[in-house]
């Protein structure tokens, strides 16, 4: 672990380097500022050089364990943003990452976290609800920052959650306005033509159930009939999707990690059946949906990284850090699926870039 004697030096460089980087967290933007030759950037570079010099002298760096729940586009982007924020603040030699992926297995999340705790890491980043739950259960001492977690009160079983977890846990939420997602579905698929909505989600993910409950409430008030179609894991996904596509006019899929990792299965069933999907996030929409109200998971991960910088430098007490939320939401659509299903998309929607 990095010696605490470096904390003061890191905090000094932090104030300048964060001012240069900005909350957007773009490496390109930092490069442009350097090219402009501003005094602030020069000062940031000098502070970073000093910090890296200290690293070279001690041969030590902050050690950060990353437990990612499973591989898919959104979580991958959040992890990348998180790492970029820390490297920009501390330099390549100032932080060491142990990045591990649980491949969708909650037991593996526990094993990964236990290895981080045994190694005495300085901070744990938990990417996904199962990863966060494992981290909280694994340690009450090492600071934990979650990301790509929809509702912390639901994920951690906190009654009357007020926005601050307390203890050694904080992080960022990927929750997009659920009432606006429901309204998006209503705007694109009017109740008179699409009265039956299937709510497709993984029953093992409590935040997925939370989103479905909320969106169902909004849609029911609009006159839709909502039916839950929950699957336990990828093994029964195809069977459940087939049932939903047979009985429903349109399907809603929340920000669900298991669904995000299996969009091809969903696409191959729903598209031939002519059933459109409104998705909770861009990765799912790009894989099998028609439209989404989405956030940038890279930016969300970067914001989590900025929180980590404050914790590691001693600038902030994690017990007092409220959960942070994505500042911007964008209406996006899958052009190929919209065309195939004959869905007219309004002009204020942005097309998801084809991979």
mmCIF file of C-alpha atoms in Angstrom:
data_model
loop_
_atom_site.group_PDB
_atom_site.id
_atom_site.type_symbol
_atom_site.label_atom_id
_atom_site.label_comp_id
_atom_site.label_asym_id
_atom_site.label_seq_id
_atom_site.Cartn_x
_atom_site.Cartn_y
_atom_site.Cartn_z
ATOM 1 C CA UNK A 1 0.000 0.000 0.000
ATOM 2 C CA UNK A 2 1.071 3.540 -0.628
ATOM 3 C CA UNK A 3 2.484 5.392 2.377
ATOM 4 C CA UNK A 4 0.123 7.912 3.929
ATOM 5 C CA UNK A 5 2.938 10.447 3.922
ATOM 6 C CA UNK A 6 2.194 10.965 0.209
ATOM 7 C CA UNK A 7 -1.392 12.045 0.869
ATOM 8 C CA UNK A 8 -0.513 15.696 1.405
ATOM 9 C CA UNK A 9 1.478 15.827 -1.813
ATOM 10 C CA UNK A 10 -1.324 14.111 -3.715
ATOM 11 C CA UNK A 11 -3.935 16.508 -2.346
ATOM 12 C CA UNK A 12 -1.844 19.468 -3.477
ATOM 13 C CA UNK A 13 -1.579 18.120 -7.000
ATOM 14 C CA UNK A 14 -5.231 17.074 -6.982
ATOM 15 C CA UNK A 15 -6.666 20.565 -6.624
ATOM 16 C CA UNK A 16 -4.752 21.772 -9.663
ATOM 17 C CA UNK A 17 -5.070 18.684 -11.832
ATOM 18 C CA UNK A 18 -8.819 18.374 -11.324
ATOM 19 C CA UNK A 19 -9.255 22.029 -12.289
ATOM 20 C CA UNK A 20 -7.394 21.293 -15.507
ATOM 21 C CA UNK A 21 -9.251 18.068 -16.248
ATOM 22 C CA UNK A 22 -12.792 19.196 -15.477
ATOM 23 C CA UNK A 23 -15.732 16.989 -14.640
ATOM 24 C CA UNK A 24 -16.116 15.707 -18.200
ATOM 25 C CA UNK A 25 -13.075 13.546 -17.680
ATOM 26 C CA UNK A 26 -11.861 13.623 -21.249
ATOM 27 C CA UNK A 27 -8.242 12.778 -21.912
ATOM 28 C CA UNK A 28 -8.561 14.623 -25.207
ATOM 29 C CA UNK A 29 -9.699 17.788 -23.418
ATOM 30 C CA UNK A 30 -6.697 17.576 -21.080
ATOM 31 C CA UNK A 31 -4.395 17.285 -24.091
ATOM 32 C CA UNK A 32 -5.965 20.352 -25.710
ATOM 33 C CA UNK A 33 -5.392 22.380 -22.543
ATOM 34 C CA UNK A 34 -1.738 21.315 -22.520
ATOM 35 C CA UNK A 35 -1.358 22.343 -26.143
ATOM 36 C CA UNK A 36 -2.773 25.759 -25.270
ATOM 37 C CA UNK A 37 0.078 26.250 -22.822
ATOM 38 C CA UNK A 38 -2.016 27.596 -19.965
ATOM 39 C CA UNK A 39 -0.432 28.325 -16.628
ATOM 40 C CA UNK A 40 -2.909 26.048 -14.900
ATOM 41 C CA UNK A 41 -1.872 23.100 -17.048
ATOM 42 C CA UNK A 42 1.814 23.784 -16.456
ATOM 43 C CA UNK A 43 1.214 23.879 -12.728
ATOM 44 C CA UNK A 44 -0.735 20.626 -12.948
ATOM 45 C CA UNK A 45 2.127 18.987 -14.840
ATOM 46 C CA UNK A 46 4.654 20.165 -12.270
ATOM 47 C CA UNK A 47 2.517 18.820 -9.426
ATOM 48 C CA UNK A 48 2.061 15.507 -11.243
ATOM 49 C CA UNK A 49 5.799 15.254 -11.897
ATOM 50 C CA UNK A 50 6.435 15.837 -8.215
ATOM 51 C CA UNK A 51 3.964 13.127 -7.275
ATOM 52 C CA UNK A 52 5.496 10.706 -9.767
ATOM 53 C CA UNK A 53 8.918 11.572 -8.396
ATOM 54 C CA UNK A 54 7.709 10.623 -4.949
ATOM 55 C CA UNK A 55 6.367 7.366 -6.373
ATOM 56 C CA UNK A 56 9.756 6.603 -7.868
ATOM 57 C CA UNK A 57 11.437 7.352 -4.551
ATOM 58 C CA UNK A 58 9.185 5.089 -2.511
ATOM 59 C CA UNK A 59 8.416 2.526 -5.198
ATOM 60 C CA UNK A 60 4.830 2.456 -3.983
ATOM 61 C CA UNK A 61 1.442 3.452 -5.372
ATOM 62 C CA UNK A 62 -2.189 3.402 -4.368
ATOM 63 C CA UNK A 63 -3.610 -0.076 -4.902
ATOM 64 C CA UNK A 64 -7.176 -0.245 -6.198
ATOM 65 C CA UNK A 65 -9.185 -3.404 -6.709
ATOM 66 C CA UNK A 66 -11.891 -3.370 -9.395
ATOM 67 C CA UNK A 67 -14.630 -5.988 -9.193
ATOM 68 C CA UNK A 68 -16.788 -5.847 -12.334
ATOM 69 C CA UNK A 69 -19.957 -7.914 -12.175
ATOM 70 C CA UNK A 70 -19.815 -9.111 -15.778
ATOM 71 C CA UNK A 71 -18.491 -8.076 -19.180
ATOM 72 C CA UNK A 72 -20.722 -5.878 -21.315
ATOM 73 C CA UNK A 73 -20.506 -2.509 -23.034
ATOM 74 C CA UNK A 74 -21.905 -0.310 -20.246
ATOM 75 C CA UNK A 75 -19.881 -1.806 -17.385
ATOM 76 C CA UNK A 76 -16.741 -1.924 -19.527
ATOM 77 C CA UNK A 77 -17.120 1.800 -20.266
ATOM 78 C CA UNK A 78 -17.627 2.615 -16.571
ATOM 79 C CA UNK A 79 -14.464 0.730 -15.613
ATOM 80 C CA UNK A 80 -12.467 2.543 -18.293
ATOM 81 C CA UNK A 81 -13.733 5.950 -17.165
ATOM 82 C CA UNK A 82 -12.904 5.134 -13.540
ATOM 83 C CA UNK A 83 -9.335 4.133 -14.362
ATOM 84 C CA UNK A 84 -8.778 7.154 -16.611
ATOM 85 C CA UNK A 85 -9.790 9.550 -13.827
ATOM 86 C CA UNK A 86 -7.327 8.015 -11.376
ATOM 87 C CA UNK A 87 -4.454 7.867 -13.852
ATOM 88 C CA UNK A 88 -5.029 11.493 -14.850
ATOM 89 C CA UNK A 89 -4.917 12.547 -11.198
ATOM 90 C CA UNK A 90 -2.058 10.399 -9.907
ATOM 91 C CA UNK A 91 -0.070 9.519 -13.021
ATOM 92 C CA UNK A 92 0.735 6.101 -14.462
ATOM 93 C CA UNK A 93 3.037 5.289 -11.552
ATOM 94 C CA UNK A 94 0.742 6.582 -8.849
ATOM 95 C CA UNK A 95 -1.957 3.907 -8.929
ATOM 96 C CA UNK A 96 -2.002 0.164 -9.505
ATOM 97 C CA UNK A 97 -5.196 -1.631 -10.562
ATOM 98 C CA UNK A 98 -6.212 -5.204 -9.912
ATOM 99 C CA UNK A 99 -9.101 -5.504 -12.377
ATOM 100 C CA UNK A 100 -11.163 -8.680 -12.152
ATOM 101 C CA UNK A 101 -14.426 -9.735 -13.785
ATOM 102 C CA UNK A 102 -16.922 -12.040 -12.049
ATOM 103 C CA UNK A 103 -18.510 -13.178 -15.339
ATOM 104 C CA UNK A 104 -21.997 -12.694 -13.866
ATOM 105 C CA UNK A 105 -21.466 -14.991 -10.859
ATOM 106 C CA UNK A 106 -22.243 -13.421 -7.461
ATOM 107 C CA UNK A 107 -20.140 -16.047 -5.678
ATOM 108 C CA UNK A 108 -17.189 -15.042 -7.810
ATOM 109 C CA UNK A 109 -17.783 -11.433 -6.767
ATOM 110 C CA UNK A 110 -17.363 -12.570 -3.159
ATOM 111 C CA UNK A 111 -14.140 -14.405 -3.985
ATOM 112 C CA UNK A 112 -12.718 -11.393 -5.819
ATOM 113 C CA UNK A 113 -13.556 -8.997 -3.001
ATOM 114 C CA UNK A 114 -12.068 -11.331 -0.392
ATOM 115 C CA UNK A 115 -8.812 -11.356 -2.351
ATOM 116 C CA UNK A 116 -8.788 -7.544 -2.362
ATOM 117 C CA UNK A 117 -9.384 -7.452 1.377
ATOM 118 C CA UNK A 118 -6.662 -10.030 2.057
ATOM 119 C CA UNK A 119 -4.227 -7.935 0.024
ATOM 120 C CA UNK A 120 -5.076 -4.818 2.034
ATOM 121 C CA UNK A 121 -5.913 -2.654 -0.961
ATOM 122 C CA UNK A 122 -6.459 1.082 -0.518
ATOM 123 C CA UNK A 123 -9.855 1.174 -2.243
ATOM 124 C CA UNK A 124 -12.351 -1.133 -3.947
ATOM 125 C CA UNK A 125 -14.450 -0.141 -6.959
ATOM 126 C CA UNK A 126 -17.564 -2.303 -7.289
ATOM 127 C CA UNK A 127 -19.013 -2.152 -10.796
ATOM 128 C CA UNK A 128 -22.567 -3.525 -10.672
ATOM 129 C CA UNK A 129 -25.046 -4.372 -7.934
ATOM 130 C CA UNK A 130 -23.745 -7.858 -7.098
ATOM 131 C CA UNK A 131 -20.203 -6.518 -6.921
ATOM 132 C CA UNK A 132 -21.325 -3.757 -4.544
ATOM 133 C CA UNK A 133 -23.185 -6.200 -2.312
ATOM 134 C CA UNK A 134 -20.145 -8.469 -2.152
ATOM 135 C CA UNK A 135 -17.842 -5.562 -1.342
ATOM 136 C CA UNK A 136 -20.047 -4.270 1.468
ATOM 137 C CA UNK A 137 -20.254 -7.752 2.956
ATOM 138 C CA UNK A 138 -16.504 -8.253 2.563
ATOM 139 C CA UNK A 139 -15.116 -5.260 4.418
ATOM 140 C CA UNK A 140 -16.151 -2.454 6.757
ATOM 141 C CA UNK A 141 -12.722 -0.831 6.619
ATOM 142 C CA UNK A 142 -11.543 -0.450 3.015
ATOM 143 C CA UNK A 143 -13.334 2.400 1.161
ATOM 144 C CA UNK A 144 -15.832 1.082 -1.397
ATOM 145 C CA UNK A 145 -17.152 3.049 -4.368
ATOM 146 C CA UNK A 146 -19.936 1.544 -6.447
ATOM 147 C CA UNK A 147 -20.889 2.433 -9.989
ATOM 148 C CA UNK A 148 -23.498 1.242 -12.492
ATOM 149 C CA UNK A 149 -25.796 0.686 -9.505
ATOM 150 C CA UNK A 150 -29.336 1.963 -9.938
ATOM 151 C CA UNK A 151 -30.676 2.394 -6.407
ATOM 152 C CA UNK A 152 -28.334 2.016 -3.427
ATOM 153 C CA UNK A 153 -31.116 1.769 -0.868
ATOM 154 C CA UNK A 154 -32.586 -1.212 -2.721
ATOM 155 C CA UNK A 155 -29.220 -2.819 -3.460
ATOM 156 C CA UNK A 156 -28.014 -2.602 0.145
ATOM 157 C CA UNK A 157 -31.340 -3.060 1.916
ATOM 158 C CA UNK A 158 -31.403 0.405 3.477
ATOM 159 C CA UNK A 159 -34.852 1.503 4.628
ATOM 160 C CA UNK A 160 -35.580 5.200 4.206
ATOM 161 C CA UNK A 161 -32.434 5.731 2.156
ATOM 162 C CA UNK A 162 -31.607 9.451 2.123
ATOM 163 C CA UNK A 163 -28.892 9.511 -0.530
ATOM 164 C CA UNK A 164 -25.855 8.828 1.671
ATOM 165 C CA UNK A 165 -24.909 5.238 2.519
ATOM 166 C CA UNK A 166 -22.434 6.124 5.267
ATOM 167 C CA UNK A 167 -19.701 3.936 6.688
ATOM 168 C CA UNK A 168 -17.168 2.959 4.042
ATOM 169 C CA UNK A 169 -19.507 2.995 1.017
ATOM 170 C CA UNK A 170 -20.498 5.585 -1.574
ATOM 171 C CA UNK A 171 -20.529 5.784 -5.381
ATOM 172 C CA UNK A 172 -22.523 6.735 -8.446
ATOM 173 C CA UNK A 173 -25.937 5.700 -9.767
ATOM 174 C CA UNK A 174 -26.933 4.964 -13.357
ATOM 175 C CA UNK A 175 -30.596 5.674 -12.685
ATOM 176 C CA UNK A 176 -32.264 7.536 -15.543
ATOM 177 C CA UNK A 177 -35.640 9.202 -14.866
ATOM 178 C CA UNK A 178 -38.050 6.268 -14.890
ATOM 179 C CA UNK A 179 -41.113 8.427 -15.508
ATOM 180 C CA UNK A 180 -39.427 9.760 -18.649
ATOM 181 C CA UNK A 181 -38.636 6.223 -19.825
ATOM 182 C CA UNK A 182 -42.293 5.335 -19.377
ATOM 183 C CA UNK A 183 -43.285 8.456 -21.301
ATOM 184 C CA UNK A 184 -40.873 7.513 -24.088
ATOM 185 C CA UNK A 185 -42.635 4.170 -24.453
ATOM 186 C CA UNK A 186 -46.014 5.911 -24.503
ATOM 187 C CA UNK A 187 -44.885 8.445 -27.109
ATOM 188 C CA UNK A 188 -43.489 5.841 -29.504
ATOM 189 C CA UNK A 189 -46.048 3.107 -28.858
ATOM 190 C CA UNK A 190 -49.477 4.600 -28.000
ATOM 191 C CA UNK A 191 -51.662 2.582 -25.671
ATOM 192 C CA UNK A 192 -54.445 2.306 -28.276
ATOM 193 C CA UNK A 193 -52.143 0.297 -30.560
ATOM 194 C CA UNK A 194 -49.785 -1.300 -28.049
ATOM 195 C CA UNK A 195 -51.860 -1.935 -24.892
ATOM 196 C CA UNK A 196 -49.868 -4.885 -23.502
ATOM 197 C CA UNK A 197 -46.368 -4.262 -22.156
ATOM 198 C CA UNK A 198 -44.020 -7.045 -21.081
ATOM 199 C CA UNK A 199 -41.563 -6.163 -18.300
ATOM 200 C CA UNK A 200 -38.484 -8.311 -18.980
ATOM 201 C CA UNK A 201 -35.826 -8.524 -16.258
ATOM 202 C CA UNK A 202 -33.586 -10.802 -14.191
ATOM 203 C CA UNK A 203 -35.159 -11.724 -10.858
ATOM 204 C CA UNK A 204 -31.693 -12.031 -9.284
ATOM 205 C CA UNK A 205 -31.065 -8.299 -9.722
ATOM 206 C CA UNK A 206 -32.979 -6.247 -7.115
ATOM 207 C CA UNK A 207 -32.422 -2.964 -8.916
ATOM 208 C CA UNK A 208 -34.012 -4.399 -12.066
ATOM 209 C CA UNK A 209 -37.100 -5.331 -10.066
ATOM 210 C CA UNK A 210 -37.173 -1.819 -8.623
ATOM 211 C CA UNK A 211 -37.117 -0.213 -12.074
ATOM 212 C CA UNK A 212 -39.813 -2.542 -13.376
ATOM 213 C CA UNK A 213 -42.055 -1.763 -10.412
ATOM 214 C CA UNK A 214 -41.685 1.978 -10.925
ATOM 215 C CA UNK A 215 -42.114 1.971 -14.712
ATOM 216 C CA UNK A 216 -45.095 -0.401 -14.454
ATOM 217 C CA UNK A 217 -46.761 2.033 -12.068
ATOM 218 C CA UNK A 218 -46.345 4.925 -14.512
ATOM 219 C CA UNK A 219 -47.533 2.890 -17.495
ATOM 220 C CA UNK A 220 -50.531 1.484 -15.634
ATOM 221 C CA UNK A 221 -51.659 5.008 -14.876
ATOM 222 C CA UNK A 222 -51.490 5.681 -18.619
ATOM 223 C CA UNK A 223 -53.791 2.761 -19.343
ATOM 224 C CA UNK A 224 -51.305 0.019 -20.280
ATOM 225 C CA UNK A 225 -51.528 -3.543 -19.019
ATOM 226 C CA UNK A 226 -48.113 -4.529 -17.683
ATOM 227 C CA UNK A 227 -47.021 -8.115 -17.116
ATOM 228 C CA UNK A 228 -43.764 -9.209 -15.497
ATOM 229 C CA UNK A 229 -41.553 -11.675 -17.357
ATOM 230 C CA UNK A 230 -38.651 -12.441 -15.030
ATOM 231 C CA UNK A 231 -35.858 -14.901 -15.696
ATOM 232 C CA UNK A 232 -33.439 -16.276 -13.116
ATOM 233 C CA UNK A 233 -30.335 -16.286 -15.336
ATOM 234 C CA UNK A 234 -29.280 -16.720 -18.958
ATOM 235 C CA UNK A 235 -30.352 -20.377 -18.931
ATOM 236 C CA UNK A 236 -34.082 -19.621 -18.908
ATOM 237 C CA UNK A 237 -33.879 -16.301 -20.741
ATOM 238 C CA UNK A 238 -34.883 -17.618 -24.183
ATOM 239 C CA UNK A 239 -37.976 -19.364 -22.827
ATOM 240 C CA UNK A 240 -39.126 -16.275 -20.957
ATOM 241 C CA UNK A 241 -38.458 -13.941 -23.895
ATOM 242 C CA UNK A 242 -40.428 -16.215 -26.195
ATOM 243 C CA UNK A 243 -43.414 -16.066 -23.844
ATOM 244 C CA UNK A 244 -43.175 -12.283 -23.610
ATOM 245 C CA UNK A 245 -42.873 -11.776 -27.366
ATOM 246 C CA UNK A 246 -45.919 -13.976 -27.949
ATOM 247 C CA UNK A 247 -48.202 -12.231 -25.463
ATOM 248 C CA UNK A 248 -47.065 -8.600 -25.581
ATOM 249 C CA UNK A 249 -47.172 -5.682 -28.015
ATOM 250 C CA UNK A 250 -44.014 -3.990 -26.696
ATOM 251 C CA UNK A 251 -41.374 -4.926 -24.128
ATOM 252 C CA UNK A 252 -39.530 -2.840 -21.540
ATOM 253 C CA UNK A 253 -36.057 -3.956 -20.393
ATOM 254 C CA UNK A 254 -34.492 -1.978 -17.501
ATOM 255 C CA UNK A 255 -30.776 -1.472 -16.851
ATOM 256 C CA UNK A 256 -30.294 -5.175 -16.239
ATOM 257 C CA UNK A 257 -26.794 -6.669 -16.371
ATOM 258 C CA UNK A 258 -27.896 -10.162 -17.352
ATOM 259 C CA UNK A 259 -30.062 -8.828 -20.169
ATOM 260 C CA UNK A 260 -27.198 -6.585 -21.293
ATOM 261 C CA UNK A 261 -24.920 -9.596 -21.609
ATOM 262 C CA UNK A 262 -27.475 -11.545 -23.649
ATOM 263 C CA UNK A 263 -28.968 -9.028 -26.061
ATOM 264 C CA UNK A 264 -28.362 -11.325 -29.024
ATOM 265 C CA UNK A 265 -30.755 -13.903 -27.558
ATOM 266 C CA UNK A 266 -33.410 -11.255 -27.002
ATOM 267 C CA UNK A 267 -32.893 -9.725 -30.443
ATOM 268 C CA UNK A 268 -33.150 -13.058 -32.249
ATOM 269 C CA UNK A 269 -36.537 -13.728 -30.677
ATOM 270 C CA UNK A 270 -38.192 -10.312 -30.515
ATOM 271 C CA UNK A 271 -37.195 -8.840 -33.868
ATOM 272 C CA UNK A 272 -38.627 -11.700 -35.989
ATOM 273 C CA UNK A 273 -41.750 -11.574 -33.819
ATOM 274 C CA UNK A 274 -42.126 -7.869 -34.620
ATOM 275 C CA UNK A 275 -42.067 -6.828 -30.941
ATOM 276 C CA UNK A 276 -40.229 -3.552 -30.204
ATOM 277 C CA UNK A 277 -38.211 -2.963 -27.034
ATOM 278 C CA UNK A 278 -37.678 0.150 -24.937
ATOM 279 C CA UNK A 279 -34.413 -0.259 -23.038
ATOM 280 C CA UNK A 280 -33.095 1.262 -19.839
ATOM 281 C CA UNK A 281 -29.630 1.923 -21.245
ATOM 282 C CA UNK A 282 -27.771 2.348 -24.512
ATOM 283 C CA UNK A 283 -25.932 -0.978 -24.577
ATOM 284 C CA UNK A 284 -29.153 -2.977 -24.344
ATOM 285 C CA UNK A 285 -30.848 -0.717 -26.881
ATOM 286 C CA UNK A 286 -27.960 -1.105 -29.316
ATOM 287 C CA UNK A 287 -28.179 -4.869 -28.985
ATOM 288 C CA UNK A 288 -31.913 -5.493 -29.136
ATOM 289 C CA UNK A 289 -33.924 -2.321 -28.547
ATOM 290 C CA UNK A 290 -35.551 0.470 -30.463
ATOM 291 C CA UNK A 291 -35.094 3.445 -28.134
ATOM 292 C CA UNK A 292 -33.678 4.435 -24.744
ATOM 293 C CA UNK A 293 -33.180 7.364 -22.412
ATOM 294 C CA UNK A 294 -29.521 6.814 -21.679
ATOM 295 C CA UNK A 295 -26.430 8.098 -19.918
ATOM 296 C CA UNK A 296 -22.723 7.896 -20.700
ATOM 297 C CA UNK A 297 -21.318 5.052 -18.626
ATOM 298 C CA UNK A 298 -17.797 6.279 -19.335
ATOM 299 C CA UNK A 299 -18.672 9.628 -17.757
ATOM 300 C CA UNK A 300 -20.346 7.828 -14.845
ATOM 301 C CA UNK A 301 -17.221 5.764 -14.246
ATOM 302 C CA UNK A 302 -15.062 8.864 -14.549
ATOM 303 C CA UNK A 303 -17.166 10.620 -11.904
ATOM 304 C CA UNK A 304 -16.641 7.580 -9.666
ATOM 305 C CA UNK A 305 -12.917 7.887 -10.285
ATOM 306 C CA UNK A 306 -13.015 11.532 -9.247
ATOM 307 C CA UNK A 307 -14.678 10.460 -6.004
ATOM 308 C CA UNK A 308 -11.908 7.880 -5.526
ATOM 309 C CA UNK A 309 -9.250 10.550 -5.981
ATOM 310 C CA UNK A 310 -10.813 12.596 -3.190
ATOM 311 C CA UNK A 311 -10.993 9.577 -0.886
ATOM 312 C CA UNK A 312 -7.445 8.397 -1.541
ATOM 313 C CA UNK A 313 -5.945 11.869 -1.195
ATOM 314 C CA UNK A 314 -7.744 12.486 2.083
ATOM 315 C CA UNK A 315 -9.712 15.378 0.631
ATOM 316 C CA UNK A 316 -13.086 13.777 1.442
ATOM 317 C CA UNK A 317 -14.536 11.376 4.007
ATOM 318 C CA UNK A 318 -16.349 8.584 2.188
ATOM 319 C CA UNK A 319 -18.833 8.244 5.062
ATOM 320 C CA UNK A 320 -20.106 11.741 4.242
ATOM 321 C CA UNK A 321 -20.135 11.468 0.437
ATOM 322 C CA UNK A 322 -23.657 11.275 -1.029
ATOM 323 C CA UNK A 323 -24.390 9.094 -4.047
ATOM 324 C CA UNK A 324 -23.811 11.013 -7.271
ATOM 325 C CA UNK A 325 -25.957 10.778 -10.400
ATOM 326 C CA UNK A 326 -25.355 11.230 -14.119
ATOM 327 C CA UNK A 327 -25.974 14.883 -15.026
ATOM 328 C CA UNK A 328 -27.187 14.323 -18.583
ATOM 329 C CA UNK A 329 -29.661 11.993 -20.282
ATOM 330 C CA UNK A 330 -29.968 11.517 -24.012
ATOM 331 C CA UNK A 331 -32.781 10.091 -26.129
ATOM 332 C CA UNK A 332 -31.202 7.511 -28.411
ATOM 333 C CA UNK A 333 -32.441 4.949 -30.907
ATOM 334 C CA UNK A 334 -31.319 1.846 -32.754
ATOM 335 C CA UNK A 335 -31.701 2.857 -36.405
ATOM 336 C CA UNK A 336 -31.573 -0.688 -37.805
ATOM 337 C CA UNK A 337 -34.255 -2.032 -35.477
ATOM 338 C CA UNK A 338 -36.450 1.032 -35.869
ATOM 339 C CA UNK A 339 -36.368 0.623 -39.642
ATOM 340 C CA UNK A 340 -36.982 -3.127 -39.497
ATOM 341 C CA UNK A 341 -40.010 -2.636 -37.252
ATOM 342 C CA UNK A 342 -41.324 0.417 -39.093
ATOM 343 C CA UNK A 343 -41.060 2.697 -36.038
ATOM 344 C CA UNK A 344 -40.968 6.428 -36.793
ATOM 345 C CA UNK A 345 -38.377 8.124 -34.569
ATOM 346 C CA UNK A 346 -38.735 11.842 -33.665
ATOM 347 C CA UNK A 347 -36.007 14.267 -34.716
ATOM 348 C CA UNK A 348 -34.801 14.917 -31.168
ATOM 349 C CA UNK A 349 -33.463 11.357 -30.854
ATOM 350 C CA UNK A 350 -29.792 10.563 -31.496
ATOM 351 C CA UNK A 351 -28.850 7.412 -33.413
ATOM 352 C CA UNK A 352 -26.675 4.926 -31.556
ATOM 353 C CA UNK A 353 -23.396 4.494 -33.379
ATOM 354 C CA UNK A 354 -23.155 1.139 -35.118
ATOM 355 C CA UNK A 355 -20.287 -1.046 -33.919
#
